[in-house]
Amino acid sequence: MSELSTNKIAGAALGTALVLSILAVVTPMLFEREPPAKPGYAITVAPEEGAAGAPAENLTPDWGTVLPTADVAAGEAKAAVCKACHMFDPAGANNIGPGLYGVVGRKPASHPGFAYSAAMQAVAAKQPIWDYQHLYEYLKSPQTYAPGTKMTYQGMSSAQDRINLIAYLHTLGSNLPIPPPAPKAAAPAAGKAPASLSGPPPEAPTPGASPAPAPVKAH
Ligand code: HEC
């Protein structure tokens, strides 16, 4: 009898030990964290220490570099929030906000039939067109960029989201060319920037195909 209860106690202790050791193995697995698949975008919030040469985020992206590599589909997804107030189709109908088809490169406050605020007309007085940089600043915080604007949207803080969104807007009948990449960012072999987002990626001339003749000097 007493032997039996000793066995029971031993059994219970063993069982507890088993449960504890299983927990010890399983628990860390539950809390294991996957490292991020990729370390992030090239354009992220610059570290406070101001790493040497880090791109000045939110100031001036090099549009010739960031637009051709932007994720247009992601930008289109981001535009869903704009559709509460804006139409994006070529018919250009106004809604709560003006029609946005072709807005990239368009004069601010110029869409026919829309009653713009004085704030937006003041933007138009200073800014001849909606270029990439001005859209980028406006969309970050409309009320900061144009205090008093009728656009009550609060803004999009992520620089990369805005770049993708602007790349998407650019596909909507924009007449504004994409500038060539700034020299420091240009790939050595790539000659010119593509003129549009829709074209195929620029092909570097294949030097391997026909070996360049050695330069011959006249003398
Ligand atoms: C809550 C409604 C609302 C939302 C959401 C909104 N807008 Fe607007 N937007 C407006 C209004 C209203 C104006 C006119 C502003 C004025 O006259 O001050 C405007 C103006 C603009 C202009 C200037 C157009 C011109 O003809 O000069 C741009 C560009 C613009 N919006 C882009 C966007 C984008 C991109 C988004 C999504 C990220 C967005 N808006 C989200 C209401 C909105």
PDB file of C-alpha atoms and ligand atoms in Angstrom:
ATOM      1  CA  MET A   1       0.000   0.000   0.000  1.00  0.00           C
ATOM      2  CA  SER A   2       2.622   2.446   1.088  1.00  0.00           C
ATOM      3  CA  GLU A   3       4.893   1.089  -1.630  1.00  0.00           C
ATOM      4  CA  LEU A   4       2.121   1.736  -4.097  1.00  0.00           C
ATOM      5  CA  SER A   5       1.753   5.354  -3.069  1.00  0.00           C
ATOM      6  CA  THR A   6       5.538   5.792  -3.250  1.00  0.00           C
ATOM      7  CA  ASN A   7       5.345   4.560  -6.796  1.00  0.00           C
ATOM      8  CA  LYS A   8       2.484   6.914  -7.490  1.00  0.00           C
ATOM      9  CA  ILE A   9       4.461   9.823  -6.116  1.00  0.00           C
ATOM     10  CA  ALA A  10       7.524   8.830  -8.119  1.00  0.00           C
ATOM     11  CA  GLY A  11       5.377   8.445 -11.198  1.00  0.00           C
ATOM     12  CA  ALA A  12       3.818  11.847 -10.691  1.00  0.00           C
ATOM     13  CA  ALA A  13       7.247  13.419 -10.230  1.00  0.00           C
ATOM     14  CA  LEU A  14       8.518  11.767 -13.379  1.00  0.00           C
ATOM     15  CA  GLY A  15       5.446  12.873 -15.291  1.00  0.00           C
ATOM     16  CA  THR A  16       5.928  16.447 -14.148  1.00  0.00           C
ATOM     17  CA  ALA A  17       9.570  16.341 -15.113  1.00  0.00           C
ATOM     18  CA  LEU A  18       8.607  15.051 -18.545  1.00  0.00           C
ATOM     19  CA  VAL A  19       6.052  17.835 -19.051  1.00  0.00           C
ATOM     20  CA  LEU A  20       8.564  20.436 -17.914  1.00  0.00           C
ATOM     21  CA  SER A  21      11.241  19.205 -20.263  1.00  0.00           C
ATOM     22  CA  ILE A  22       8.801  19.172 -23.178  1.00  0.00           C
ATOM     23  CA  LEU A  23       7.837  22.748 -22.322  1.00  0.00           C
ATOM     24  CA  ALA A  24      11.494  23.694 -22.145  1.00  0.00           C
ATOM     25  CA  VAL A  25      11.973  22.467 -25.704  1.00  0.00           C
ATOM     26  CA  VAL A  26       8.716  23.713 -27.168  1.00  0.00           C
ATOM     27  CA  THR A  27       8.450  27.153 -25.568  1.00  0.00           C
ATOM     28  CA  PRO A  28      11.437  28.720 -27.295  1.00  0.00           C
ATOM     29  CA  MET A  29      10.069  27.391 -30.584  1.00  0.00           C
ATOM     30  CA  LEU A  30       6.828  29.266 -30.000  1.00  0.00           C
ATOM     31  CA  PHE A  31       8.694  32.491 -29.549  1.00  0.00           C
ATOM     32  CA  GLU A  32      11.211  31.976 -32.253  1.00  0.00           C
ATOM     33  CA  ARG A  33      11.341  34.983 -34.550  1.00  0.00           C
ATOM     34  CA  GLU A  34      11.980  34.750 -38.209  1.00  0.00           C
ATOM     35  CA  PRO A  35      14.573  37.175 -39.430  1.00  0.00           C
ATOM     36  CA  PRO A  36      13.082  39.543 -42.018  1.00  0.00           C
ATOM     37  CA  ALA A  37      13.222  38.078 -45.504  1.00  0.00           C
ATOM     38  CA  LYS A  38      14.963  41.140 -46.785  1.00  0.00           C
ATOM     39  CA  PRO A  39      16.576  43.926 -44.855  1.00  0.00           C
ATOM     40  CA  GLY A  40      14.168  46.571 -46.115  1.00  0.00           C
ATOM     41  CA  TYR A  41      13.979  49.048 -48.899  1.00  0.00           C
ATOM     42  CA  ALA A  42      16.841  51.155 -50.067  1.00  0.00           C
ATOM     43  CA  ILE A  43      14.841  54.163 -48.946  1.00  0.00           C
ATOM     44  CA  THR A  44      14.047  53.886 -45.292  1.00  0.00           C
ATOM     45  CA  VAL A  45      14.107  56.292 -42.439  1.00  0.00           C
ATOM     46  CA  ALA A  46      17.689  57.405 -42.203  1.00  0.00           C
ATOM     47  CA  PRO A  47      19.301  56.574 -38.882  1.00  0.00           C
ATOM     48  CA  GLU A  48      19.424  59.463 -36.440  1.00  0.00           C
ATOM     49  CA  GLU A  49      23.188  59.396 -36.317  1.00  0.00           C
ATOM     50  CA  GLY A  50      23.144  60.406 -39.952  1.00  0.00           C
ATOM     51  CA  ALA A  51      25.250  57.694 -41.486  1.00  0.00           C
ATOM     52  CA  ALA A  52      27.613  59.169 -44.004  1.00  0.00           C
ATOM     53  CA  GLY A  53      26.123  59.164 -47.457  1.00  0.00           C
ATOM     54  CA  ALA A  54      22.735  57.850 -46.333  1.00  0.00           C
ATOM     55  CA  PRO A  55      19.996  59.130 -48.639  1.00  0.00           C
ATOM     56  CA  ALA A  56      18.189  62.020 -47.036  1.00  0.00           C
ATOM     57  CA  GLU A  57      14.853  60.329 -46.708  1.00  0.00           C
ATOM     58  CA  ASN A  58      11.817  62.517 -47.276  1.00  0.00           C
ATOM     59  CA  LEU A  59      13.890  65.244 -48.806  1.00  0.00           C
ATOM     60  CA  THR A  60      14.682  64.522 -52.399  1.00  0.00           C
ATOM     61  CA  PRO A  61      14.748  60.984 -53.711  1.00  0.00           C
ATOM     62  CA  ASP A  62      16.604  60.645 -56.975  1.00  0.00           C
ATOM     63  CA  TRP A  63      13.529  60.232 -59.151  1.00  0.00           C
ATOM     64  CA  GLY A  64      15.480  58.835 -62.072  1.00  0.00           C
ATOM     65  CA  THR A  65      16.595  56.012 -59.804  1.00  0.00           C
ATOM     66  CA  VAL A  66      13.566  55.345 -57.620  1.00  0.00           C
ATOM     67  CA  LEU A  67      10.802  55.548 -60.226  1.00  0.00           C
ATOM     68  CA  PRO A  68      12.035  52.858 -62.632  1.00  0.00           C
ATOM     69  CA  THR A  69      12.427  50.459 -59.706  1.00  0.00           C
ATOM     70  CA  ALA A  70       9.203  51.417 -57.915  1.00  0.00           C
ATOM     71  CA  ASP A  71       6.508  48.822 -57.326  1.00  0.00           C
ATOM     72  CA  VAL A  72       3.667  50.159 -59.465  1.00  0.00           C
ATOM     73  CA  ALA A  73       1.264  47.412 -58.376  1.00  0.00           C
ATOM     74  CA  ALA A  74       1.904  48.231 -54.730  1.00  0.00           C
ATOM     75  CA  GLY A  75       1.318  51.887 -55.588  1.00  0.00           C
ATOM     76  CA  GLU A  76      -1.985  51.034 -57.196  1.00  0.00           C
ATOM     77  CA  ALA A  77      -2.982  49.188 -54.026  1.00  0.00           C
ATOM     78  CA  LYS A  78      -2.075  52.263 -51.997  1.00  0.00           C
ATOM     79  CA  ALA A  79      -4.280  54.377 -54.257  1.00  0.00           C
ATOM     80  CA  ALA A  80      -7.336  52.571 -52.903  1.00  0.00           C
ATOM     81  CA  VAL A  81      -7.517  55.101 -50.081  1.00  0.00           C
ATOM     82  CA  CYS A  82      -7.545  57.987 -52.577  1.00  0.00           C
ATOM     83  CA  LYS A  83     -10.516  56.485 -54.411  1.00  0.00           C
ATOM     84  CA  ALA A  84     -12.800  57.488 -51.579  1.00  0.00           C
ATOM     85  CA  CYS A  85     -12.514  60.991 -53.026  1.00  0.00           C
ATOM     86  CA  HIS A  86     -10.837  60.836 -56.425  1.00  0.00           C
ATOM     87  CA  MET A  87     -11.534  59.222 -59.793  1.00  0.00           C
ATOM     88  CA  PHE A  88      -8.534  57.887 -61.690  1.00  0.00           C
ATOM     89  CA  ASP A  89     -10.026  57.170 -65.092  1.00  0.00           C
ATOM     90  CA  PRO A  90      -9.449  59.179 -68.280  1.00  0.00           C
ATOM     91  CA  ALA A  91     -12.986  60.555 -68.192  1.00  0.00           C
ATOM     92  CA  GLY A  92     -11.622  62.786 -65.455  1.00  0.00           C
ATOM     93  CA  ALA A  93     -14.815  63.253 -63.522  1.00  0.00           C
ATOM     94  CA  ASN A  94     -14.616  65.198 -60.302  1.00  0.00           C
ATOM     95  CA  ASN A  95     -15.758  63.676 -57.074  1.00  0.00           C
ATOM     96  CA  ILE A  96     -15.059  65.011 -53.584  1.00  0.00           C
ATOM     97  CA  GLY A  97     -11.625  65.717 -55.050  1.00  0.00           C
ATOM     98  CA  PRO A  98     -10.655  66.531 -58.638  1.00  0.00           C
ATOM     99  CA  GLY A  99     -10.125  63.828 -61.257  1.00  0.00           C
ATOM    100  CA  LEU A 100      -6.532  62.616 -60.971  1.00  0.00           C
ATOM    101  CA  TYR A 101      -5.953  61.043 -64.386  1.00  0.00           C
ATOM    102  CA  GLY A 102      -2.846  62.757 -65.754  1.00  0.00           C
ATOM    103  CA  VAL A 103      -2.195  64.695 -62.557  1.00  0.00           C
ATOM    104  CA  VAL A 104       1.544  63.998 -62.684  1.00  0.00           C
ATOM    105  CA  GLY A 105       2.856  66.941 -64.679  1.00  0.00           C
ATOM    106  CA  ARG A 106      -0.435  68.856 -64.540  1.00  0.00           C
ATOM    107  CA  LYS A 107      -0.724  72.389 -63.242  1.00  0.00           C
ATOM    108  CA  PRO A 108      -2.044  72.382 -59.667  1.00  0.00           C
ATOM    109  CA  ALA A 109      -5.666  73.440 -59.217  1.00  0.00           C
ATOM    110  CA  SER A 110      -6.308  73.246 -62.949  1.00  0.00           C
ATOM    111  CA  HIS A 111      -8.732  70.367 -63.390  1.00  0.00           C
ATOM    112  CA  PRO A 112     -11.829  71.671 -65.185  1.00  0.00           C
ATOM    113  CA  GLY A 113     -14.974  72.038 -63.141  1.00  0.00           C
ATOM    114  CA  PHE A 114     -13.441  71.551 -59.728  1.00  0.00           C
ATOM    115  CA  ALA A 115     -13.823  74.263 -57.086  1.00  0.00           C
ATOM    116  CA  TYR A 116     -10.366  74.340 -55.542  1.00  0.00           C
ATOM    117  CA  SER A 117      -9.606  75.877 -52.175  1.00  0.00           C
ATOM    118  CA  ALA A 118      -7.677  79.108 -51.876  1.00  0.00           C
ATOM    119  CA  ALA A 119      -4.881  76.989 -50.407  1.00  0.00           C
ATOM    120  CA  MET A 120      -4.609  74.905 -53.561  1.00  0.00           C
ATOM    121  CA  GLN A 121      -4.766  78.003 -55.745  1.00  0.00           C
ATOM    122  CA  ALA A 122      -1.880  79.398 -53.720  1.00  0.00           C
ATOM    123  CA  VAL A 123       0.073  76.225 -54.487  1.00  0.00           C
ATOM    124  CA  ALA A 124      -0.640  76.753 -58.180  1.00  0.00           C
ATOM    125  CA  ALA A 125       0.653  80.322 -57.968  1.00  0.00           C
ATOM    126  CA  LYS A 126       4.026  79.041 -56.734  1.00  0.00           C
ATOM    127  CA  GLN A 127       4.280  75.699 -58.416  1.00  0.00           C
ATOM    128  CA  PRO A 128       3.851  75.416 -62.184  1.00  0.00           C
ATOM    129  CA  ILE A 129       3.251  71.661 -62.265  1.00  0.00           C
ATOM    130  CA  TRP A 130       2.719  68.680 -60.001  1.00  0.00           C
ATOM    131  CA  ASP A 131       6.120  67.106 -60.452  1.00  0.00           C
ATOM    132  CA  TYR A 132       7.287  64.004 -58.584  1.00  0.00           C
ATOM    133  CA  GLN A 133       8.917  65.911 -55.771  1.00  0.00           C
ATOM    134  CA  HIS A 134       5.937  68.167 -55.067  1.00  0.00           C
ATOM    135  CA  LEU A 135       3.478  65.295 -55.123  1.00  0.00           C
ATOM    136  CA  TYR A 136       5.795  63.450 -52.764  1.00  0.00           C
ATOM    137  CA  GLU A 137       5.789  66.329 -50.319  1.00  0.00           C
ATOM    138  CA  TYR A 138       2.080  67.052 -50.672  1.00  0.00           C
ATOM    139  CA  LEU A 139       1.042  63.435 -50.140  1.00  0.00           C
ATOM    140  CA  LYS A 140       3.209  63.108 -47.059  1.00  0.00           C
ATOM    141  CA  SER A 141       1.071  65.683 -45.297  1.00  0.00           C
ATOM    142  CA  PRO A 142      -1.391  67.702 -47.382  1.00  0.00           C
ATOM    143  CA  GLN A 143      -2.156  70.089 -44.536  1.00  0.00           C
ATOM    144  CA  THR A 144       1.520  70.834 -43.956  1.00  0.00           C
ATOM    145  CA  TYR A 145       2.230  71.338 -47.618  1.00  0.00           C
ATOM    146  CA  ALA A 146      -0.896  73.378 -48.348  1.00  0.00           C
ATOM    147  CA  PRO A 147      -2.355  74.599 -45.054  1.00  0.00           C
ATOM    148  CA  GLY A 148      -6.112  74.904 -45.406  1.00  0.00           C
ATOM    149  CA  THR A 149      -6.428  72.511 -48.344  1.00  0.00           C
ATOM    150  CA  LYS A 150      -9.832  70.899 -48.778  1.00  0.00           C
ATOM    151  CA  MET A 151      -8.094  67.540 -49.034  1.00  0.00           C
ATOM    152  CA  THR A 152      -8.729  66.182 -45.571  1.00  0.00           C
ATOM    153  CA  TYR A 153      -6.638  63.074 -46.139  1.00  0.00           C
ATOM    154  CA  GLN A 154      -4.029  62.951 -43.395  1.00  0.00           C
ATOM    155  CA  GLY A 155      -1.095  61.872 -45.523  1.00  0.00           C
ATOM    156  CA  MET A 156       1.097  58.865 -46.208  1.00  0.00           C
ATOM    157  CA  SER A 157       4.195  58.724 -44.070  1.00  0.00           C
ATOM    158  CA  SER A 158       6.136  55.932 -45.748  1.00  0.00           C
ATOM    159  CA  ALA A 159       8.491  57.336 -48.366  1.00  0.00           C
ATOM    160  CA  GLN A 160       8.495  54.084 -50.324  1.00  0.00           C
ATOM    161  CA  ASP A 161       4.694  53.937 -50.340  1.00  0.00           C
ATOM    162  CA  ARG A 162       4.573  57.438 -51.756  1.00  0.00           C
ATOM    163  CA  ILE A 163       7.186  56.604 -54.369  1.00  0.00           C
ATOM    164  CA  ASN A 164       5.195  53.532 -55.432  1.00  0.00           C
ATOM    165  CA  LEU A 165       1.994  55.570 -55.486  1.00  0.00           C
ATOM    166  CA  ILE A 166       3.571  58.312 -57.595  1.00  0.00           C
ATOM    167  CA  ALA A 167       4.950  55.674 -59.967  1.00  0.00           C
ATOM    168  CA  TYR A 168       1.393  54.379 -60.312  1.00  0.00           C
ATOM    169  CA  LEU A 169      -0.046  57.869 -60.851  1.00  0.00           C
ATOM    170  CA  HIS A 170       2.604  58.355 -63.514  1.00  0.00           C
ATOM    171  CA  THR A 171       1.136  55.470 -65.510  1.00  0.00           C
ATOM    172  CA  LEU A 172      -2.189  57.335 -65.699  1.00  0.00           C
ATOM    173  CA  GLY A 173      -1.708  59.438 -68.783  1.00  0.00           C
ATOM    174  CA  SER A 174       1.175  61.493 -67.452  1.00  0.00           C
ATOM    175  CA  ASN A 175       3.178  63.624 -69.848  1.00  0.00           C
ATOM    176  CA  LEU A 176       6.075  64.086 -67.447  1.00  0.00           C
ATOM    177  CA  PRO A 177       9.234  62.211 -68.458  1.00  0.00           C
ATOM    178  CA  ILE A 178      11.288  60.356 -65.883  1.00  0.00           C
ATOM    179  CA  PRO A 179      14.619  62.094 -65.491  1.00  0.00           C
ATOM    180  CA  PRO A 180      17.873  60.181 -65.992  1.00  0.00           C
ATOM    181  CA  PRO A 181      19.374  58.824 -62.788  1.00  0.00           C
ATOM    182  CA  ALA A 182      21.761  61.099 -60.967  1.00  0.00           C
ATOM    183  CA  PRO A 183      25.328  60.293 -62.026  1.00  0.00           C
ATOM    184  CA  LYS A 184      26.424  58.765 -58.728  1.00  0.00           C
ATOM    185  CA  ALA A 185      23.543  56.307 -58.780  1.00  0.00           C
ATOM    186  CA  ALA A 186      23.812  55.390 -62.444  1.00  0.00           C
ATOM    187  CA  ALA A 187      25.019  51.906 -63.189  1.00  0.00           C
ATOM    188  CA  PRO A 188      28.309  52.096 -65.063  1.00  0.00           C
ATOM    189  CA  ALA A 189      27.154  50.200 -68.140  1.00  0.00           C
ATOM    190  CA  ALA A 190      23.584  51.505 -68.382  1.00  0.00           C
ATOM    191  CA  GLY A 191      23.627  54.289 -70.878  1.00  0.00           C
ATOM    192  CA  LYS A 192      20.377  56.162 -70.589  1.00  0.00           C
ATOM    193  CA  ALA A 193      17.376  56.010 -68.328  1.00  0.00           C
ATOM    194  CA  PRO A 194      14.286  54.471 -69.856  1.00  0.00           C
ATOM    195  CA  ALA A 195      11.942  57.140 -71.129  1.00  0.00           C
ATOM    196  CA  SER A 196       8.911  55.556 -69.603  1.00  0.00           C
ATOM    197  CA  LEU A 197       7.910  53.110 -66.940  1.00  0.00           C
ATOM    198  CA  SER A 198       6.184  50.852 -69.385  1.00  0.00           C
ATOM    199  CA  GLY A 199       9.165  50.047 -71.559  1.00  0.00           C
ATOM    200  CA  PRO A 200      11.371  47.005 -71.076  1.00  0.00           C
ATOM    201  CA  PRO A 201      14.347  47.372 -68.785  1.00  0.00           C
ATOM    202  CA  PRO A 202      17.264  49.064 -70.499  1.00  0.00           C
ATOM    203  CA  GLU A 203      19.606  46.611 -72.050  1.00  0.00           C
ATOM    204  CA  ALA A 204      23.229  47.301 -71.743  1.00  0.00           C
ATOM    205  CA  PRO A 205      25.087  46.695 -74.966  1.00  0.00           C
ATOM    206  CA  THR A 206      26.586  43.218 -74.635  1.00  0.00           C
ATOM    207  CA  PRO A 207      30.307  43.712 -74.768  1.00  0.00           C
ATOM    208  CA  GLY A 208      30.943  39.969 -74.777  1.00  0.00           C
ATOM    209  CA  ALA A 209      29.122  39.396 -78.087  1.00  0.00           C
ATOM    210  CA  SER A 210      31.652  41.088 -80.289  1.00  0.00           C
ATOM    211  CA  PRO A 211      34.895  42.018 -78.636  1.00  0.00           C
ATOM    212  CA  ALA A 212      35.540  45.685 -79.044  1.00  0.00           C
ATOM    213  CA  PRO A 213      38.483  46.298 -81.354  1.00  0.00           C
ATOM    214  CA  ALA A 214      41.514  47.663 -79.637  1.00  0.00           C
ATOM    215  CA  PRO A 215      41.761  51.377 -80.206  1.00  0.00           C
ATOM    216  CA  VAL A 216      43.986  51.974 -83.208  1.00  0.00           C
ATOM    217  CA  LYS A 217      46.044  55.067 -83.239  1.00  0.00           C
ATOM    218  CA  ALA A 218      46.829  56.811 -86.470  1.00  0.00           C
ATOM    219  CA  HIS A 219      50.518  56.831 -85.651  1.00  0.00           C
TER     220      HIS A 219
HETATM  221  C1  HEC B   1     -11.093  62.782 -48.075  1.00  0.00           C
HETATM  222  C2  HEC B   1     -11.049  62.981 -49.497  1.00  0.00           C
HETATM  223  C3  HEC B   1      -9.697  62.833 -50.169  1.00  0.00           C
HETATM  224  C4  HEC B   1      -8.822  61.789 -50.101  1.00  0.00           C
HETATM  225  C5  HEC B   1      -8.941  60.503 -49.298  1.00  0.00           C
HETATM  226  C6  HEC B   1      -7.732  62.132 -50.983  1.00  0.00           C
HETATM  227  N1  HEC B   1      -7.947  63.352 -51.550  1.00  0.00           N
HETATM  228 FE1  HEC B   1      -6.715  64.291 -52.849  1.00  0.00          FE
HETATM  229  N2  HEC B   1      -7.938  65.897 -52.867  1.00  0.00           N
HETATM  230  C7  HEC B   1      -9.136  65.999 -52.195  1.00  0.00           C
HETATM  231  C8  HEC B   1      -9.678  67.324 -52.380  1.00  0.00           C
HETATM  232  C9  HEC B   1     -10.996  67.834 -51.810  1.00  0.00           C
HETATM  233  C10 HEC B   1      -8.747  68.007 -53.183  1.00  0.00           C
HETATM  234  C11 HEC B   1      -8.817  69.479 -53.594  1.00  0.00           C
HETATM  235  C12 HEC B   1      -7.934  70.208 -52.599  1.00  0.00           C
HETATM  236  C13 HEC B   1      -8.120  71.709 -52.520  1.00  0.00           C
HETATM  237  O1  HEC B   1      -8.766  72.293 -53.400  1.00  0.00           O
HETATM  238  O2  HEC B   1      -7.585  72.246 -51.563  1.00  0.00           O
HETATM  239  C14 HEC B   1      -7.680  67.087 -53.477  1.00  0.00           C
HETATM  240  C15 HEC B   1      -6.590  67.401 -54.260  1.00  0.00           C
HETATM  241  C16 HEC B   1      -5.604  66.511 -54.628  1.00  0.00           C
HETATM  242  C17 HEC B   1      -4.515  66.790 -55.531  1.00  0.00           C
HETATM  243  C18 HEC B   1      -4.285  68.079 -56.278  1.00  0.00           C
HETATM  244  C19 HEC B   1      -5.007  67.959 -57.602  1.00  0.00           C
HETATM  245  C20 HEC B   1      -4.956  69.146 -58.502  1.00  0.00           C
HETATM  246  O3  HEC B   1      -5.700  69.127 -59.495  1.00  0.00           O
HETATM  247  O4  HEC B   1      -4.191  70.098 -58.243  1.00  0.00           O
HETATM  248  C21 HEC B   1      -3.787  65.653 -55.639  1.00  0.00           C
HETATM  249  C22 HEC B   1      -2.549  65.431 -56.477  1.00  0.00           C
HETATM  250  C23 HEC B   1      -4.411  64.668 -54.795  1.00  0.00           C
HETATM  251  N3  HEC B   1      -5.491  65.204 -54.194  1.00  0.00           N
HETATM  252  C24 HEC B   1      -3.947  63.382 -54.655  1.00  0.00           C
HETATM  253  C25 HEC B   1      -4.481  62.459 -53.760  1.00  0.00           C
HETATM  254  C26 HEC B   1      -3.959  61.147 -53.568  1.00  0.00           C
HETATM  255  C27 HEC B   1      -2.814  60.545 -54.354  1.00  0.00           C
HETATM  256  C28 HEC B   1      -4.684  60.569 -52.575  1.00  0.00           C
HETATM  257  C29 HEC B   1      -4.499  59.200 -51.945  1.00  0.00           C
HETATM  258  C30 HEC B   1      -3.252  58.987 -51.288  1.00  0.00           C
HETATM  259  C31 HEC B   1      -5.698  61.526 -52.184  1.00  0.00           C
HETATM  260  N4  HEC B   1      -5.540  62.660 -52.923  1.00  0.00           N
HETATM  261  C32 HEC B   1      -6.642  61.299 -51.206  1.00  0.00           C
HETATM  262  C33 HEC B   1      -9.725  65.015 -51.457  1.00  0.00           C
HETATM  263  C34 HEC B   1      -9.124  63.815 -51.084  1.00  0.00           C
END
